[in-house]
PDB file of C-alpha atoms in Angstrom:
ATOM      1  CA  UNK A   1       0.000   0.000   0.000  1.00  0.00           C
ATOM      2  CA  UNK A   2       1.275   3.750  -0.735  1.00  0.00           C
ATOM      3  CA  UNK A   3       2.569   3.943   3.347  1.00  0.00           C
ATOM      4  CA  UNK A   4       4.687   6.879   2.416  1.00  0.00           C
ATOM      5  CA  UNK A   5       1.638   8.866   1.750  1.00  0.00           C
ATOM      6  CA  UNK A   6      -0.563   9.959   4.259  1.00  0.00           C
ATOM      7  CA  UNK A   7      -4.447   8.662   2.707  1.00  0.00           C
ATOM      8  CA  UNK A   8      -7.812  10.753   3.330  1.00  0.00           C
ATOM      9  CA  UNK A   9      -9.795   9.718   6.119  1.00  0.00           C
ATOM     10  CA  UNK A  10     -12.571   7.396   5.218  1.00  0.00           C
ATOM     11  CA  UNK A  11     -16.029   9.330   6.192  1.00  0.00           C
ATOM     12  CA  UNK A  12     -18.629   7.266   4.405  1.00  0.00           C
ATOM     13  CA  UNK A  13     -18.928   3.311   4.241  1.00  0.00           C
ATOM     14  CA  UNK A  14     -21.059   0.558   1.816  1.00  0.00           C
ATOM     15  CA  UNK A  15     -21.334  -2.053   4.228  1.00  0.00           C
ATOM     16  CA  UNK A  16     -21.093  -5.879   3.854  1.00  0.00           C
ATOM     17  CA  UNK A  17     -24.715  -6.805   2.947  1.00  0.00           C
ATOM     18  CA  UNK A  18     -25.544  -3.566   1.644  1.00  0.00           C
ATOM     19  CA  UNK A  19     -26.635  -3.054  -1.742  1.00  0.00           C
ATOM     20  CA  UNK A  20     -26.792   0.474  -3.258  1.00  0.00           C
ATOM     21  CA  UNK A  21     -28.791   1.470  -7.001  1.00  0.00           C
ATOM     22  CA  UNK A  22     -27.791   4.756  -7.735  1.00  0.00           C
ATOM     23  CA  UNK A  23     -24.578   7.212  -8.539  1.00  0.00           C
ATOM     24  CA  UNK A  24     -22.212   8.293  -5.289  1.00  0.00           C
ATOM     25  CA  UNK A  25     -20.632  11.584  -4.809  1.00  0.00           C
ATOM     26  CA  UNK A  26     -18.294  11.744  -1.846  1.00  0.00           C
ATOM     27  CA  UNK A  27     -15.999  14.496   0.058  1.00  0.00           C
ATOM     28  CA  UNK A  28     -12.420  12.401   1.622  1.00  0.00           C
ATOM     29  CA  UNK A  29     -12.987   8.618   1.673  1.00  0.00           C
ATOM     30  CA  UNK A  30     -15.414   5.974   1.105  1.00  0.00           C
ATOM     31  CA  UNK A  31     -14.942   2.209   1.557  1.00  0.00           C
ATOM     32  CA  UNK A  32     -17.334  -0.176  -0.580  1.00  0.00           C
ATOM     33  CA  UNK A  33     -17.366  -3.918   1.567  1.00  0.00           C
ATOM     34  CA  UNK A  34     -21.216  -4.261  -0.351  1.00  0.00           C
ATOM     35  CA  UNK A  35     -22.037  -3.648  -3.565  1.00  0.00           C
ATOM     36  CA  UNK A  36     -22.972  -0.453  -5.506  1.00  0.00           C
ATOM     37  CA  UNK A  37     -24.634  -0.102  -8.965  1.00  0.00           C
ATOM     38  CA  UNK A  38     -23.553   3.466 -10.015  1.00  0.00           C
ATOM     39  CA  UNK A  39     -20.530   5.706 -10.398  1.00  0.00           C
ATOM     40  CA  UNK A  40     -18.520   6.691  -7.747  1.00  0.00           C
ATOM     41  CA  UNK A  41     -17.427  10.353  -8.239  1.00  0.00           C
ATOM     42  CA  UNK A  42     -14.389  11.815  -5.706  1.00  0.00           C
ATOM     43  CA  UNK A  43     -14.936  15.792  -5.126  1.00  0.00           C
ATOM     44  CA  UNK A  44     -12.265  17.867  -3.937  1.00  0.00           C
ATOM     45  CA  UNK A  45     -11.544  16.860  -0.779  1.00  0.00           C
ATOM     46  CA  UNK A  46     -10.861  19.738   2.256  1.00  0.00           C
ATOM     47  CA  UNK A  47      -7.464  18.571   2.419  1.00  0.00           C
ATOM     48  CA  UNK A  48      -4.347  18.403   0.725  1.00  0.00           C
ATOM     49  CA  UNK A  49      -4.713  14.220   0.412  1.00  0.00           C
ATOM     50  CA  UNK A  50      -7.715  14.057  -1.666  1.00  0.00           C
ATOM     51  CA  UNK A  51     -10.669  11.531  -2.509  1.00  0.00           C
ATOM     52  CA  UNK A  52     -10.077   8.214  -1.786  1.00  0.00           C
ATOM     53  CA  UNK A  53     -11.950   5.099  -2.836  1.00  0.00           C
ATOM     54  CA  UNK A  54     -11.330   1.703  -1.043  1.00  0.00           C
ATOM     55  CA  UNK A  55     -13.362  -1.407  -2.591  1.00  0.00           C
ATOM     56  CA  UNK A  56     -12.943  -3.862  -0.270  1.00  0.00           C
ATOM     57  CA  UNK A  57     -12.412  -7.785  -0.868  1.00  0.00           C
ATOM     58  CA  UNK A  58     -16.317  -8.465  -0.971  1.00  0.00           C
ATOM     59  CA  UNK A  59     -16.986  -4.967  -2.096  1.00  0.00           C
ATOM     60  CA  UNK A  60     -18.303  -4.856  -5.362  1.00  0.00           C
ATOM     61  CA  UNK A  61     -18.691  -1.683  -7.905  1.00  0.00           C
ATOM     62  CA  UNK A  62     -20.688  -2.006 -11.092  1.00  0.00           C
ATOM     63  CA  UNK A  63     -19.823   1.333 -12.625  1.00  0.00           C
ATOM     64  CA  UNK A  64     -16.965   4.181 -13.477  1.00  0.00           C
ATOM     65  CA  UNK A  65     -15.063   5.107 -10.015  1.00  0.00           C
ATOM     66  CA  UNK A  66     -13.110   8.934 -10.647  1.00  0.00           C
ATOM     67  CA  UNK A  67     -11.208  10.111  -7.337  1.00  0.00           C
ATOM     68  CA  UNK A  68      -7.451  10.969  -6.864  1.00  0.00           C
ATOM     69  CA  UNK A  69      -6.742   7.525  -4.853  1.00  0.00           C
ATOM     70  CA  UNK A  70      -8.431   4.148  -5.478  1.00  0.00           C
ATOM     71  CA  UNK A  71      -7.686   1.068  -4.607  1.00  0.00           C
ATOM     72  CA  UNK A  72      -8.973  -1.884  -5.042  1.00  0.00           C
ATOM     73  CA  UNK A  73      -9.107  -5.697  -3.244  1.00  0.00           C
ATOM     74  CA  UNK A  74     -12.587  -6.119  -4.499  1.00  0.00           C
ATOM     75  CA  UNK A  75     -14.352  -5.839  -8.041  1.00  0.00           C
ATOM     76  CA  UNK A  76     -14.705  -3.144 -10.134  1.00  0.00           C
ATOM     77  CA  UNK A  77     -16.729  -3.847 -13.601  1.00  0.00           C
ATOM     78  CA  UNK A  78     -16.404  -0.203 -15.266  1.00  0.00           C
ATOM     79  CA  UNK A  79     -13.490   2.188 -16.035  1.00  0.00           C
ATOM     80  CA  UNK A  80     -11.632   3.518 -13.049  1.00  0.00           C
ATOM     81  CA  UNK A  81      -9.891   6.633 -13.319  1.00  0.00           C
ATOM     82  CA  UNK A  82      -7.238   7.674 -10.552  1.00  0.00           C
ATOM     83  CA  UNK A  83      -6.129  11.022 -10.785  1.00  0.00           C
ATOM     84  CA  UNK A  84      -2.768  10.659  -8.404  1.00  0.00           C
ATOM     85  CA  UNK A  85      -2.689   6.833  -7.176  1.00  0.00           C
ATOM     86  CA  UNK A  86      -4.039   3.202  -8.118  1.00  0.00           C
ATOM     87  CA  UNK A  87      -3.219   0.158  -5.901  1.00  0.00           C
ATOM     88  CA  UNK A  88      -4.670  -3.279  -7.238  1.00  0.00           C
ATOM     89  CA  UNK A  89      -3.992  -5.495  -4.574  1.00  0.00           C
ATOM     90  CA  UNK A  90      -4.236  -9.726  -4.449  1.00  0.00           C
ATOM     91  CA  UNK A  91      -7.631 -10.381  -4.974  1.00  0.00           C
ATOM     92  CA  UNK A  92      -8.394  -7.240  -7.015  1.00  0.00           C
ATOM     93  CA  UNK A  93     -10.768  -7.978 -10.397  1.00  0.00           C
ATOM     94  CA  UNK A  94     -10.971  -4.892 -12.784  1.00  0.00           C
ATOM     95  CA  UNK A  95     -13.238  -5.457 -15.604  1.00  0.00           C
ATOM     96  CA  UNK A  96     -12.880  -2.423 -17.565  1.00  0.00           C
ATOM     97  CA  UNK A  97     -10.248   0.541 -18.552  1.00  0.00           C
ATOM     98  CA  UNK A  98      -8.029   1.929 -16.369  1.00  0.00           C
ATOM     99  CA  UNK A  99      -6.514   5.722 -15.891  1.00  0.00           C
ATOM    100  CA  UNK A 100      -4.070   6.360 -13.389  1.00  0.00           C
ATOM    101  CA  UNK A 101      -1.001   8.998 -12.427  1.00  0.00           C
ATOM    102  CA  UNK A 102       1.158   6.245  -9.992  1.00  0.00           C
ATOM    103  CA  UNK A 103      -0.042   2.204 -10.198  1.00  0.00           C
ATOM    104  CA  UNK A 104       0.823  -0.397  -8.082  1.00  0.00           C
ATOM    105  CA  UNK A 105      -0.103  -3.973  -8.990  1.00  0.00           C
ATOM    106  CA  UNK A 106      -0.127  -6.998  -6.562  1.00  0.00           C
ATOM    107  CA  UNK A 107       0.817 -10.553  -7.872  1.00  0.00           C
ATOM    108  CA  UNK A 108      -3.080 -12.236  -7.979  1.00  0.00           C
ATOM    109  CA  UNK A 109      -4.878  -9.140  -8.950  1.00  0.00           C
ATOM    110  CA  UNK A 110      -6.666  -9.445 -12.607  1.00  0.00           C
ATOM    111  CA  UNK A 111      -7.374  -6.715 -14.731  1.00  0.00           C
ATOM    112  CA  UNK A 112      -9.438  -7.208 -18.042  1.00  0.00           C
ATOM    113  CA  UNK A 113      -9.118  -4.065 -20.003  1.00  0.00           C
ATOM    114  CA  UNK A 114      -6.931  -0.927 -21.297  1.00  0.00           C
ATOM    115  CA  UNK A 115      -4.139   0.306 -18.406  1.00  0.00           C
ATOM    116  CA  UNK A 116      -3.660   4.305 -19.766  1.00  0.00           C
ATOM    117  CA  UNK A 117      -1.099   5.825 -17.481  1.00  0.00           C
ATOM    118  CA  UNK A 118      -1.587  10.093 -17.328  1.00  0.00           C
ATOM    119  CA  UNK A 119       1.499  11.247 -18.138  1.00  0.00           C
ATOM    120  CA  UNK A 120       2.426  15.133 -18.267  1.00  0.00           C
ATOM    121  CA  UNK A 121       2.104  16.984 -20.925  1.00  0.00           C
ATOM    122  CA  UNK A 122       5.637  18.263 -21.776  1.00  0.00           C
ATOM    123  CA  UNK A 123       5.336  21.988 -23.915  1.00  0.00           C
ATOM    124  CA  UNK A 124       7.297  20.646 -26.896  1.00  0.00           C
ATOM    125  CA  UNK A 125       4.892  17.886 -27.280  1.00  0.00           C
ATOM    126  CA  UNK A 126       2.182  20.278 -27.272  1.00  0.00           C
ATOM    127  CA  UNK A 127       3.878  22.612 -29.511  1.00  0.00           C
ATOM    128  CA  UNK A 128       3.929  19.487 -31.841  1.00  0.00           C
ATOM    129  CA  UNK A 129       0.602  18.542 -31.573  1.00  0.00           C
ATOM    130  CA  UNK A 130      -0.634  22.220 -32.752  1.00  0.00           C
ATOM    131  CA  UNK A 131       1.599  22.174 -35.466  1.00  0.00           C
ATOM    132  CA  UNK A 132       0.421  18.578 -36.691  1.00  0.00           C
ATOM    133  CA  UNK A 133      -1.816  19.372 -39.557  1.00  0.00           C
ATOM    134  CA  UNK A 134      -4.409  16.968 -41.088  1.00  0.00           C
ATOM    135  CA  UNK A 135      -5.275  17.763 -44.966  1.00  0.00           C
ATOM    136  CA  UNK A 136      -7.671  16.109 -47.348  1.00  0.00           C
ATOM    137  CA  UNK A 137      -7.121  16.833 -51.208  1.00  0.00           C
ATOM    138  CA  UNK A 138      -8.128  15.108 -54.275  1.00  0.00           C
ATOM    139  CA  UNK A 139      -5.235  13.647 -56.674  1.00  0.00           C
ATOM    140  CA  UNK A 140      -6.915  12.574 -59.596  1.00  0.00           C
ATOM    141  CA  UNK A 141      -3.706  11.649 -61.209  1.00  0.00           C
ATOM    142  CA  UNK A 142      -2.098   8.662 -58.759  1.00  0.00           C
ATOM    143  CA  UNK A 143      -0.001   6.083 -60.650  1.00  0.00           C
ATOM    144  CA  UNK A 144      -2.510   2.776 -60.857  1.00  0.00           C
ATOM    145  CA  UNK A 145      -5.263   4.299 -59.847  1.00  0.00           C
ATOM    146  CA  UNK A 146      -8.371   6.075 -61.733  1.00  0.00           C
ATOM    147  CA  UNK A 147      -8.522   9.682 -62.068  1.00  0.00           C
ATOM    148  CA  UNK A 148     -11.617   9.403 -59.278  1.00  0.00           C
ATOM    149  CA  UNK A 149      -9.967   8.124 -56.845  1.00  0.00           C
ATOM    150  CA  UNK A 150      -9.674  10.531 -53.247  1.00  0.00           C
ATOM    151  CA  UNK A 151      -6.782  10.192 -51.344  1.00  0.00           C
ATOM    152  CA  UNK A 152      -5.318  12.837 -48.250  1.00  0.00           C
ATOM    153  CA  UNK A 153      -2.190  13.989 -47.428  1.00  0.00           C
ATOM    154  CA  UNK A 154      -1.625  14.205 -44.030  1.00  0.00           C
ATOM    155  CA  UNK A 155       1.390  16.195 -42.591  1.00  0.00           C
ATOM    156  CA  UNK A 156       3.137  15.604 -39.622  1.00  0.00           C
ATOM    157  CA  UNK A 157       5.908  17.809 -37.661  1.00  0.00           C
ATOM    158  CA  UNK A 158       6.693  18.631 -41.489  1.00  0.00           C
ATOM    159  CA  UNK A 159       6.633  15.426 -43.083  1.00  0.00           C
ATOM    160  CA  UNK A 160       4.125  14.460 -45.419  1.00  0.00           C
ATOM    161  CA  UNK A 161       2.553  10.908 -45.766  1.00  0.00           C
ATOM    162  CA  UNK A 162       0.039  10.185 -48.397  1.00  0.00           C
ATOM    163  CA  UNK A 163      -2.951   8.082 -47.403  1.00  0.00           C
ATOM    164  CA  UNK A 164      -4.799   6.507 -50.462  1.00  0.00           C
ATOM    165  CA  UNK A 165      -8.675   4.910 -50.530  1.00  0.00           C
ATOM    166  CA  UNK A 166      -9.809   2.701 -52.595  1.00  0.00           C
ATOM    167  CA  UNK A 167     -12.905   3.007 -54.663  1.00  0.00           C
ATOM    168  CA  UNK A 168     -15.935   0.852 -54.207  1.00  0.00           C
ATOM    169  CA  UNK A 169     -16.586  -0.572 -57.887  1.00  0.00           C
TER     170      UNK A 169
END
């Protein structure tokens, strides 16, 4: 578990034989040990360590969980989306994509889905991605291929790569 940072108190609980319908927005930390159909949605907690989302190992979330630390022992069937920290421990089953800043993965924990780490946006890759530049033209004259025949040309960082369809007959 992240030890070396200090976690948001847990304020609100989904208790073991508890079953919730509906979407949860929470202030600091809430522990799921029952199960909850909705999303769970972290707000900006009132101090500097920030939502926190504990699914327990019979806690069960059918839905998107956003909040800045999550983890999970439980299972999660939806994306999850951890703005600072993500800790899958053992018996952890994540059905669904995955957004995180920092991850830490257990050996036994199961994740069925896309793992998208947030990483900073550096200013020369932005620079970059303004100056990328996406340009559709018609070339009627392509070697092999009729004079109806579309294609683009799409320019990159100042190269040029021409992308070709093919006509339906």
């Amino acid at each position: 578990m992240f030890s070396k940072n200090k976690l948001a108190a847990i304020r609100s609980l989904v208790a073991d034989g508890c079953r919730i319908q509906g979407d949860i927005t929470f202030k600091d930390g809430i522990r799921i040990d029952g199960v909850l159909v909705g999303s769970l949605q972290g707000e900006l907690a009132d101090t500097k360590n920030g939502s926190l989302v504990f699914v327990a190992e019979h806690g069960t979330v059918s839905g998107a969980i956003k909040a800045d630390v999550i983890i999970v022992n439980g299972r999660v069937e939806g994306p999850i989306h951890a703005s600072r920290m993500l800790e899958l421990q053992p018996k952890a089953r994540v059905s669904g994509d995955i957004t995180y800043a920092k991850l830490e993965m257990h050996q036994g924990a199961l994740v069925s889905g896309c793992m998208i780490p947030l990483l900073p946006v550096k200013e020369s890759v932005g620079k970059a991605l303004l100056e990328t530049e996406v340009v559709a033209q018609e070339r009627p004259q392509l070697a092999g291929h009729s004079e109806s025949s579309p294609s683009a040309t799409i320019a990159l960082q100042g190269s040029s790569r021409q992308v070709e369809r093919a006509q339906n007959a």
